[in-house]
Tab-separated table of C-alpha atoms in Angstrom:
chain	number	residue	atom	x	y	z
T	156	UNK	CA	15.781	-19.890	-19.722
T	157	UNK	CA	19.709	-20.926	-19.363
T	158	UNK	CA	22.023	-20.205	-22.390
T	159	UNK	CA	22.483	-24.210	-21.968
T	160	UNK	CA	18.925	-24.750	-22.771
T	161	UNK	CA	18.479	-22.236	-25.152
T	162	UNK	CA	21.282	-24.082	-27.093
T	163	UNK	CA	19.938	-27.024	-26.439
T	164	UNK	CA	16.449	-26.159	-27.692
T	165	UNK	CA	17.909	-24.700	-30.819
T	166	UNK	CA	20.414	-27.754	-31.859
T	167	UNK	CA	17.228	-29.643	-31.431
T	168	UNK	CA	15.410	-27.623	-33.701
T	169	UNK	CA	18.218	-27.752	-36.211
T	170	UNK	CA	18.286	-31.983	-35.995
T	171	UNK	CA	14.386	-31.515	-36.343
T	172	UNK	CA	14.637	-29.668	-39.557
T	173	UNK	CA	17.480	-31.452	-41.223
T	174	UNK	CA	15.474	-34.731	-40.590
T	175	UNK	CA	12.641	-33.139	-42.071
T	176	UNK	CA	14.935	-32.316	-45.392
T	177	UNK	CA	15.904	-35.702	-45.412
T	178	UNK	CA	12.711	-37.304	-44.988
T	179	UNK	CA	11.415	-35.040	-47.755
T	180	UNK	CA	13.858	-35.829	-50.317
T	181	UNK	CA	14.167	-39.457	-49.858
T	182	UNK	CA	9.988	-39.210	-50.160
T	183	UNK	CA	10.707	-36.855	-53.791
T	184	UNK	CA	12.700	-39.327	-55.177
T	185	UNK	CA	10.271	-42.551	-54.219
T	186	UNK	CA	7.401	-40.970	-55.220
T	187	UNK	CA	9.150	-39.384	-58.492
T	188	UNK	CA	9.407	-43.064	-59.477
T	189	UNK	CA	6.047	-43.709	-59.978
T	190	UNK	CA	4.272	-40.590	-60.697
T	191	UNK	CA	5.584	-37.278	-62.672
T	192	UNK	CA	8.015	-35.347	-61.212
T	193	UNK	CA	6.491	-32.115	-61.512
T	194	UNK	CA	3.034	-33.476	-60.129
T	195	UNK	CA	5.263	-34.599	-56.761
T	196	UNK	CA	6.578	-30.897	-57.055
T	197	UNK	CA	3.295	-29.483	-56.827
T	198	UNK	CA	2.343	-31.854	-53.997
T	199	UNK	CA	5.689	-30.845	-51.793
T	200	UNK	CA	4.537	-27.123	-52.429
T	201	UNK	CA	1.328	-27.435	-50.783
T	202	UNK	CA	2.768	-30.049	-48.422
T	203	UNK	CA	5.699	-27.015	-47.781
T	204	UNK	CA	2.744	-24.384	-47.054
T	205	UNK	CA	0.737	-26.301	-44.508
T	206	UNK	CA	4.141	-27.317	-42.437
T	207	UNK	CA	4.623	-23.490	-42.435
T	208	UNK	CA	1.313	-22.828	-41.353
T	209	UNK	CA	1.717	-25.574	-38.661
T	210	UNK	CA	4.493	-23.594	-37.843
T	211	UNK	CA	3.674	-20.751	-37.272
T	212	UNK	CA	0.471	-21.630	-35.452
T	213	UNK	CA	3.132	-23.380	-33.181
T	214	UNK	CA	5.459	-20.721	-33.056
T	215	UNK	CA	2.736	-18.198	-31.743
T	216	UNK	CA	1.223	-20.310	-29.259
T	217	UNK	CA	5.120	-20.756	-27.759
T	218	UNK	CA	6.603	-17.739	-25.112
T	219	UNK	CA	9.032	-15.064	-26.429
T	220	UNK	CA	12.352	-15.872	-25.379
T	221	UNK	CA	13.717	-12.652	-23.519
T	222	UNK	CA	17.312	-11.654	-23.110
């Protein structure tokens, strides 16, 4: 692995995650609309532990970089 694509891998990986921020908040504040906003708490905390699950299933399954 290049240091190009390991930087390009990981500035991926940082536009991945600040969409998913985004995404998430914009969803908190729809859904807080209509429903309680601790109740769409509760539902991002569950929805925050499977995505880290998911995560680190796909983190596992993925090589170790090596210097």
């Amino acid at each position: 692995l290049s240091d190009a694509k390991a930087k390009d891998l990981m500035m991926r990986v940082f536009d991945l995650e600040s969409r998913r921020t985004k995404l998430s908040r914009d969803q908190f504040k729809r859904f807080s609309k209509k429903l309680p906003p601790k109740t769409v708490a509760h539902f991002f905390q569950l929805d925050g532990f499977l995505n880290r699950v998911i995560d680190l299933q796909i983190t596992a399954a993925l090589p170790e970089i090596q210097h």
